[in-house]
GROMACS .gro file of C-alpha atoms in nm:
model
  293
    1UNK     CA    1   1.379   1.859  -4.337
    2UNK     CA    2   1.278   1.945  -3.985
    3UNK     CA    3   0.912   1.982  -3.892
    4UNK     CA    4   0.932   2.359  -3.837
    5UNK     CA    5   1.078   2.409  -4.186
    6UNK     CA    6   0.769   2.269  -4.353
    7UNK     CA    7   0.446   2.443  -4.428
    8UNK     CA    8   0.155   2.331  -4.207
    9UNK     CA    9  -0.048   2.245  -4.516
   10UNK     CA   10   0.208   1.993  -4.639
   11UNK     CA   11   0.150   1.629  -4.562
   12UNK     CA   12   0.428   1.373  -4.554
   13UNK     CA   13   0.427   1.005  -4.484
   14UNK     CA   14   0.529   0.926  -4.128
   15UNK     CA   15   0.492   0.642  -3.883
   16UNK     CA   16   0.215   0.726  -3.635
   17UNK     CA   17   0.217   0.556  -3.294
   18UNK     CA   18  -0.069   0.577  -3.045
   19UNK     CA   19  -0.012   0.459  -2.687
   20UNK     CA   20  -0.302   0.424  -2.442
   21UNK     CA   21  -0.308   0.307  -2.082
   22UNK     CA   22  -0.542   0.029  -1.978
   23UNK     CA   23  -0.841   0.144  -1.769
   24UNK     CA   24  -0.694   0.488  -1.711
   25UNK     CA   25  -1.027   0.608  -1.570
   26UNK     CA   26  -0.981   0.384  -1.267
   27UNK     CA   27  -0.674   0.578  -1.150
   28UNK     CA   28  -0.754   0.845  -0.893
   29UNK     CA   29  -0.620   1.201  -0.910
   30UNK     CA   30  -0.324   1.118  -0.688
   31UNK     CA   31  -0.217   0.808  -0.883
   32UNK     CA   32  -0.272   0.936  -1.238
   33UNK     CA   33   0.041   1.161  -1.247
   34UNK     CA   34   0.253   0.861  -1.139
   35UNK     CA   35   0.091   0.650  -1.410
   36UNK     CA   36   0.176   0.915  -1.669
   37UNK     CA   37   0.537   0.933  -1.547
   38UNK     CA   38   0.570   0.557  -1.594
   39UNK     CA   39   0.437   0.574  -1.951
   40UNK     CA   40   0.684   0.846  -2.051
   41UNK     CA   41   0.971   0.669  -1.874
   42UNK     CA   42   0.893   0.344  -2.060
   43UNK     CA   43   0.866   0.512  -2.402
   44UNK     CA   44   1.152   0.761  -2.380
   45UNK     CA   45   1.393   0.503  -2.237
   46UNK     CA   46   1.300   0.272  -2.524
   47UNK     CA   47   1.373   0.548  -2.779
   48UNK     CA   48   1.720   0.592  -2.630
   49UNK     CA   49   1.783   0.216  -2.621
   50UNK     CA   50   1.674   0.185  -2.986
   51UNK     CA   51   1.905   0.468  -3.094
   52UNK     CA   52   1.620   0.705  -3.184
   53UNK     CA   53   1.690   1.057  -3.062
   54UNK     CA   54   1.408   1.208  -2.856
   55UNK     CA   55   1.440   1.534  -3.052
   56UNK     CA   56   1.381   1.353  -3.383
   57UNK     CA   57   1.026   1.240  -3.300
   58UNK     CA   58   0.709   1.435  -3.230
   59UNK     CA   59   0.528   1.346  -2.906
   60UNK     CA   60   0.187   1.475  -2.793
   61UNK     CA   61   0.042   1.420  -2.449
   62UNK     CA   62  -0.305   1.262  -2.445
   63UNK     CA   63  -0.368   1.257  -2.070
   64UNK     CA   64  -0.382   0.879  -2.043
   65UNK     CA   65  -0.140   0.814  -2.326
   66UNK     CA   66   0.092   0.956  -2.590
   67UNK     CA   67   0.062   1.023  -2.964
   68UNK     CA   68   0.388   0.995  -3.157
   69UNK     CA   69   0.493   1.058  -3.516
   70UNK     CA   70   0.828   0.946  -3.652
   71UNK     CA   71   0.978   1.102  -3.967
   72UNK     CA   72   1.045   0.884  -4.269
   73UNK     CA   73   1.424   0.904  -4.236
   74UNK     CA   74   1.402   0.666  -3.938
   75UNK     CA   75   1.344   0.306  -4.042
   76UNK     CA   76   1.000   0.176  -3.952
   77UNK     CA   77   1.152  -0.165  -3.883
   78UNK     CA   78   1.351  -0.017  -3.596
   79UNK     CA   79   1.031   0.098  -3.425
   80UNK     CA   80   0.841  -0.224  -3.500
   81UNK     CA   81   1.134  -0.437  -3.390
   82UNK     CA   82   1.392  -0.313  -3.142
   83UNK     CA   83   1.185  -0.024  -3.001
   84UNK     CA   84   0.886  -0.250  -2.927
   85UNK     CA   85   1.116  -0.504  -2.757
   86UNK     CA   86   1.257  -0.230  -2.535
   87UNK     CA   87   0.911  -0.090  -2.459
   88UNK     CA   88   0.796  -0.435  -2.349
   89UNK     CA   89   1.101  -0.498  -2.131
   90UNK     CA   90   1.083  -0.151  -1.972
   91UNK     CA   91   0.713  -0.200  -1.901
   92UNK     CA   92   0.774  -0.536  -1.738
   93UNK     CA   93   1.041  -0.377  -1.521
   94UNK     CA   94   0.804  -0.099  -1.413
   95UNK     CA   95   0.535  -0.353  -1.327
   96UNK     CA   96   0.756  -0.560  -1.096
   97UNK     CA   97   0.690  -0.318  -0.810
   98UNK     CA   98   0.321  -0.250  -0.883
   99UNK     CA   99   0.026  -0.428  -0.726
  100UNK     CA  100  -0.187  -0.325  -1.024
  101UNK     CA  101   0.033  -0.359  -1.335
  102UNK     CA  102   0.031  -0.089  -1.599
  103UNK     CA  103  -0.106  -0.216  -1.931
  104UNK     CA  104  -0.042  -0.043  -2.263
  105UNK     CA  105  -0.218  -0.062  -2.599
  106UNK     CA  106   0.013   0.044  -2.882
  107UNK     CA  107  -0.099   0.096  -3.242
  108UNK     CA  108   0.104   0.181  -3.553
  109UNK     CA  109   0.024   0.296  -3.906
  110UNK     CA  110   0.210   0.477  -4.181
  111UNK     CA  111   0.029   0.750  -4.372
  112UNK     CA  112   0.015   1.120  -4.460
  113UNK     CA  113   0.046   1.345  -4.154
  114UNK     CA  114   0.008   1.722  -4.125
  115UNK     CA  115   0.185   1.922  -3.854
  116UNK     CA  116   0.085   2.256  -3.712
  117UNK     CA  117   0.168   2.451  -3.398
  118UNK     CA  118  -0.074   2.240  -3.191
  119UNK     CA  119   0.020   1.892  -3.306
  120UNK     CA  120  -0.056   1.646  -3.585
  121UNK     CA  121  -0.370   1.553  -3.778
  122UNK     CA  122  -0.492   1.345  -4.068
  123UNK     CA  123  -0.669   1.020  -4.142
  124UNK     CA  124  -0.353   0.827  -4.061
  125UNK     CA  125  -0.366   0.972  -3.710
  126UNK     CA  126  -0.735   0.892  -3.674
  127UNK     CA  127  -0.690   0.531  -3.783
  128UNK     CA  128  -0.396   0.474  -3.552
  129UNK     CA  129  -0.590   0.602  -3.251
  130UNK     CA  130  -0.892   0.389  -3.346
  131UNK     CA  131  -0.675   0.075  -3.357
  132UNK     CA  132  -0.529   0.142  -3.014
  133UNK     CA  133  -0.877   0.201  -2.873
  134UNK     CA  134  -1.043  -0.095  -3.049
  135UNK     CA  135  -1.238  -0.358  -2.862
  136UNK     CA  136  -1.001  -0.627  -2.987
  137UNK     CA  137  -0.698  -0.450  -2.840
  138UNK     CA  138  -0.877  -0.389  -2.511
  139UNK     CA  139  -1.011  -0.741  -2.476
  140UNK     CA  140  -0.686  -0.910  -2.578
  141UNK     CA  141  -0.497  -0.715  -2.313
  142UNK     CA  142  -0.745  -0.822  -2.045
  143UNK     CA  143  -0.821  -1.176  -2.154
  144UNK     CA  144  -0.457  -1.272  -2.200
  145UNK     CA  145  -0.345  -1.090  -1.882
  146UNK     CA  146  -0.077  -0.919  -2.089
  147UNK     CA  147   0.129  -0.607  -2.020
  148UNK     CA  148   0.129  -0.492  -2.381
  149UNK     CA  149  -0.065  -0.541  -2.704
  150UNK     CA  150   0.046  -0.410  -3.043
  151UNK     CA  151  -0.199  -0.337  -3.326
  152UNK     CA  152  -0.078  -0.252  -3.676
  153UNK     CA  153  -0.277  -0.149  -3.981
  154UNK     CA  154  -0.326  -0.393  -4.267
  155UNK     CA  155  -0.107  -0.185  -4.500
  156UNK     CA  156   0.176  -0.170  -4.246
  157UNK     CA  157   0.159  -0.545  -4.196
  158UNK     CA  158   0.167  -0.612  -4.572
  159UNK     CA  159   0.441  -0.359  -4.649
  160UNK     CA  160   0.673  -0.413  -4.351
  161UNK     CA  161   0.576  -0.679  -4.097
  162UNK     CA  162   0.514  -0.961  -4.347
  163UNK     CA  163   0.875  -0.939  -4.467
  164UNK     CA  164   1.003  -0.999  -4.114
  165UNK     CA  165   1.327  -0.859  -3.979
  166UNK     CA  166   1.518  -0.823  -3.655
  167UNK     CA  167   1.270  -0.877  -3.367
  168UNK     CA  168   0.980  -0.881  -3.619
  169UNK     CA  169   0.802  -1.216  -3.649
  170UNK     CA  170   0.499  -1.200  -3.881
  171UNK     CA  171   0.382  -1.547  -3.773
  172UNK     CA  172   0.308  -1.403  -3.426
  173UNK     CA  173   0.048  -1.158  -3.558
  174UNK     CA  174  -0.323  -1.239  -3.597
  175UNK     CA  175  -0.563  -1.063  -3.831
  176UNK     CA  176  -0.897  -0.919  -3.721
  177UNK     CA  177  -1.175  -0.736  -3.900
  178UNK     CA  178  -1.286  -0.417  -3.723
  179UNK     CA  179  -1.600  -0.211  -3.783
  180UNK     CA  180  -1.485   0.142  -3.705
  181UNK     CA  181  -1.671   0.471  -3.742
  182UNK     CA  182  -1.506   0.528  -4.077
  183UNK     CA  183  -1.599   0.179  -4.201
  184UNK     CA  184  -1.461  -0.175  -4.186
  185UNK     CA  185  -1.086  -0.222  -4.177
  186UNK     CA  186  -0.843  -0.507  -4.122
  187UNK     CA  187  -0.576  -0.490  -3.854
  188UNK     CA  188  -0.313  -0.723  -3.710
  189UNK     CA  189  -0.256  -0.786  -3.340
  190UNK     CA  190   0.051  -0.907  -3.154
  191UNK     CA  191   0.133  -0.984  -2.791
  192UNK     CA  192   0.513  -0.942  -2.751
  193UNK     CA  193   0.687  -1.258  -2.638
  194UNK     CA  194   0.385  -1.479  -2.713
  195UNK     CA  195   0.248  -1.683  -3.003
  196UNK     CA  196  -0.010  -1.533  -3.238
  197UNK     CA  197  -0.319  -1.448  -3.030
  198UNK     CA  198  -0.650  -1.623  -3.086
  199UNK     CA  199  -0.887  -1.351  -3.205
  200UNK     CA  200  -1.187  -1.583  -3.243
  201UNK     CA  201  -1.370  -1.554  -2.906
  202UNK     CA  202  -1.341  -1.175  -2.893
  203UNK     CA  203  -1.667  -0.982  -2.929
  204UNK     CA  204  -1.707  -0.793  -3.259
  205UNK     CA  205  -1.647  -0.420  -3.278
  206UNK     CA  206  -1.953  -0.197  -3.235
  207UNK     CA  207  -1.925   0.135  -3.423
  208UNK     CA  208  -1.979   0.432  -3.197
  209UNK     CA  209  -2.026   0.224  -2.881
  210UNK     CA  210  -1.813   0.328  -2.584
  211UNK     CA  211  -1.552   0.062  -2.519
  212UNK     CA  212  -1.615  -0.124  -2.197
  213UNK     CA  213  -1.962   0.029  -2.160
  214UNK     CA  214  -2.299  -0.145  -2.136
  215UNK     CA  215  -2.427  -0.329  -2.443
  216UNK     CA  216  -2.633  -0.123  -2.684
  217UNK     CA  217  -3.012  -0.153  -2.658
  218UNK     CA  218  -3.180  -0.342  -2.943
  219UNK     CA  219  -3.289  -0.114  -3.224
  220UNK     CA  220  -3.660  -0.126  -3.302
  221UNK     CA  221  -3.818  -0.134  -2.956
  222UNK     CA  222  -3.990  -0.427  -2.783
  223UNK     CA  223  -4.064  -0.611  -3.108
  224UNK     CA  224  -3.694  -0.626  -3.192
  225UNK     CA  225  -3.612  -0.740  -2.840
  226UNK     CA  226  -3.868  -1.024  -2.866
  227UNK     CA  227  -3.732  -1.123  -3.205
  228UNK     CA  228  -3.382  -1.135  -3.062
  229UNK     CA  229  -3.508  -1.349  -2.775
  230UNK     CA  230  -3.681  -1.588  -3.016
  231UNK     CA  231  -3.362  -1.615  -3.219
  232UNK     CA  232  -3.163  -1.696  -2.905
  233UNK     CA  233  -3.414  -1.967  -2.804
  234UNK     CA  234  -3.404  -2.113  -3.153
  235UNK     CA  235  -3.023  -2.123  -3.142
  236UNK     CA  236  -3.030  -2.302  -2.807
  237UNK     CA  237  -3.283  -2.552  -2.939
  238UNK     CA  238  -3.068  -2.617  -3.245
  239UNK     CA  239  -2.764  -2.668  -3.022
  240UNK     CA  240  -2.957  -2.918  -2.812
  241UNK     CA  241  -3.078  -3.101  -3.122
  242UNK     CA  242  -2.720  -3.123  -3.246
  243UNK     CA  243  -2.620  -3.301  -2.928
  244UNK     CA  244  -2.454  -3.008  -2.753
  245UNK     CA  245  -2.544  -2.946  -2.391
  246UNK     CA  246  -2.713  -2.626  -2.283
  247UNK     CA  247  -2.551  -2.479  -1.971
  248UNK     CA  248  -2.762  -2.468  -1.656
  249UNK     CA  249  -2.576  -2.229  -1.427
  250UNK     CA  250  -2.827  -2.277  -1.142
  251UNK     CA  251  -2.784  -2.654  -1.106
  252UNK     CA  252  -2.700  -2.764  -0.754
  253UNK     CA  253  -2.445  -3.026  -0.853
  254UNK     CA  254  -2.659  -3.329  -0.754
  255UNK     CA  255  -2.727  -3.429  -1.117
  256UNK     CA  256  -2.448  -3.665  -1.212
  257UNK     CA  257  -2.566  -3.695  -1.571
  258UNK     CA  258  -2.470  -3.336  -1.653
  259UNK     CA  259  -2.670  -3.015  -1.694
  260UNK     CA  260  -3.039  -3.045  -1.778
  261UNK     CA  261  -3.178  -2.947  -2.116
  262UNK     CA  262  -3.511  -2.772  -2.164
  263UNK     CA  263  -3.714  -2.685  -2.470
  264UNK     CA  264  -4.050  -2.503  -2.457
  265UNK     CA  265  -4.282  -2.334  -2.705
  266UNK     CA  266  -4.409  -2.083  -2.449
  267UNK     CA  267  -4.298  -1.968  -2.104
  268UNK     CA  268  -4.080  -2.204  -1.905
  269UNK     CA  269  -4.023  -2.198  -1.530
  270UNK     CA  270  -3.788  -2.436  -1.352
  271UNK     CA  271  -3.810  -2.466  -0.972
  272UNK     CA  272  -3.583  -2.701  -0.784
  273UNK     CA  273  -3.557  -2.770  -0.411
  274UNK     CA  274  -3.776  -2.469  -0.326
  275UNK     CA  275  -3.983  -2.443  -0.007
  276UNK     CA  276  -4.289  -2.212  -0.032
  277UNK     CA  277  -4.431  -2.072   0.291
  278UNK     CA  278  -4.769  -1.988   0.135
  279UNK     CA  279  -4.966  -2.070  -0.180
  280UNK     CA  280  -4.810  -1.911  -0.488
  281UNK     CA  281  -4.907  -1.858  -0.851
  282UNK     CA  282  -4.653  -1.934  -1.122
  283UNK     CA  283  -4.698  -1.828  -1.484
  284UNK     CA  284  -4.913  -1.576  -1.665
  285UNK     CA  285  -5.286  -1.516  -1.614
  286UNK     CA  286  -5.465  -1.472  -1.947
  287UNK     CA  287  -5.816  -1.367  -2.045
  288UNK     CA  288  -6.073  -1.283  -1.775
  289UNK     CA  289  -5.991  -1.580  -1.554
  290UNK     CA  290  -5.942  -1.450  -1.199
  291UNK     CA  291  -5.605  -1.513  -1.042
  292UNK     CA  292  -5.594  -1.779  -0.771
  293UNK     CA  293  -5.338  -1.733  -0.500
   0.00000   0.00000   0.00000
């Protein structure tokens, strides 16, 4: 059945695809239309190359990306396999002539989708968009200097990816646990043409925090901040006791024995190779003792 033959209240299981451009906010008003043209050229050419008619899929513009839903009569394996291969190759071709390469975050999930005259909606749509916008997807794309990252839901990986297929290699996916607004979920990440990515060093997801923005302030005021600082000092002391070196980013390179290690119960100041033009006071003044300059 075609979309317009169904009642808007009916939900049917479809493959949802969310495509987002990397750092789209850094494109100026003159460059953004060209960026959008490239995205559509990459996706629509891939649909044609994979034998998926453009008129058989629903596509919504998202300004800096595209939201797609694919009806169940089209095999999900074709989109996960051949279509993704063509998207990657088309993207690489587009980037050959660009000083700043276009990066895409693609997410997929299968679930109930509702259509109306303005587009699609449902939890399946929400989850797919969250995966594409996740910190893991963003950081993998940057850290690995990749053109494309694919994120799939846990259910899609279990039901389809894990069985493999043409251009689908489950061993090249890595699992990550994400804390989204709706709660914790598992997802699988893949960098086309590369081995399974190492998810370990990537910072954990922060619910409700803007991706790429400044770190959230500690909850609880100054006391919480001091507690966090104490915990960090304790961790560094434990690392030193275990025989691991503590980095000293300000060392001048003259110490051949490696970076220095410091441990203190109170305040600690380290001054090296400094020349003071006048008497100075270092440290805190406590009680009623007058300060001496």
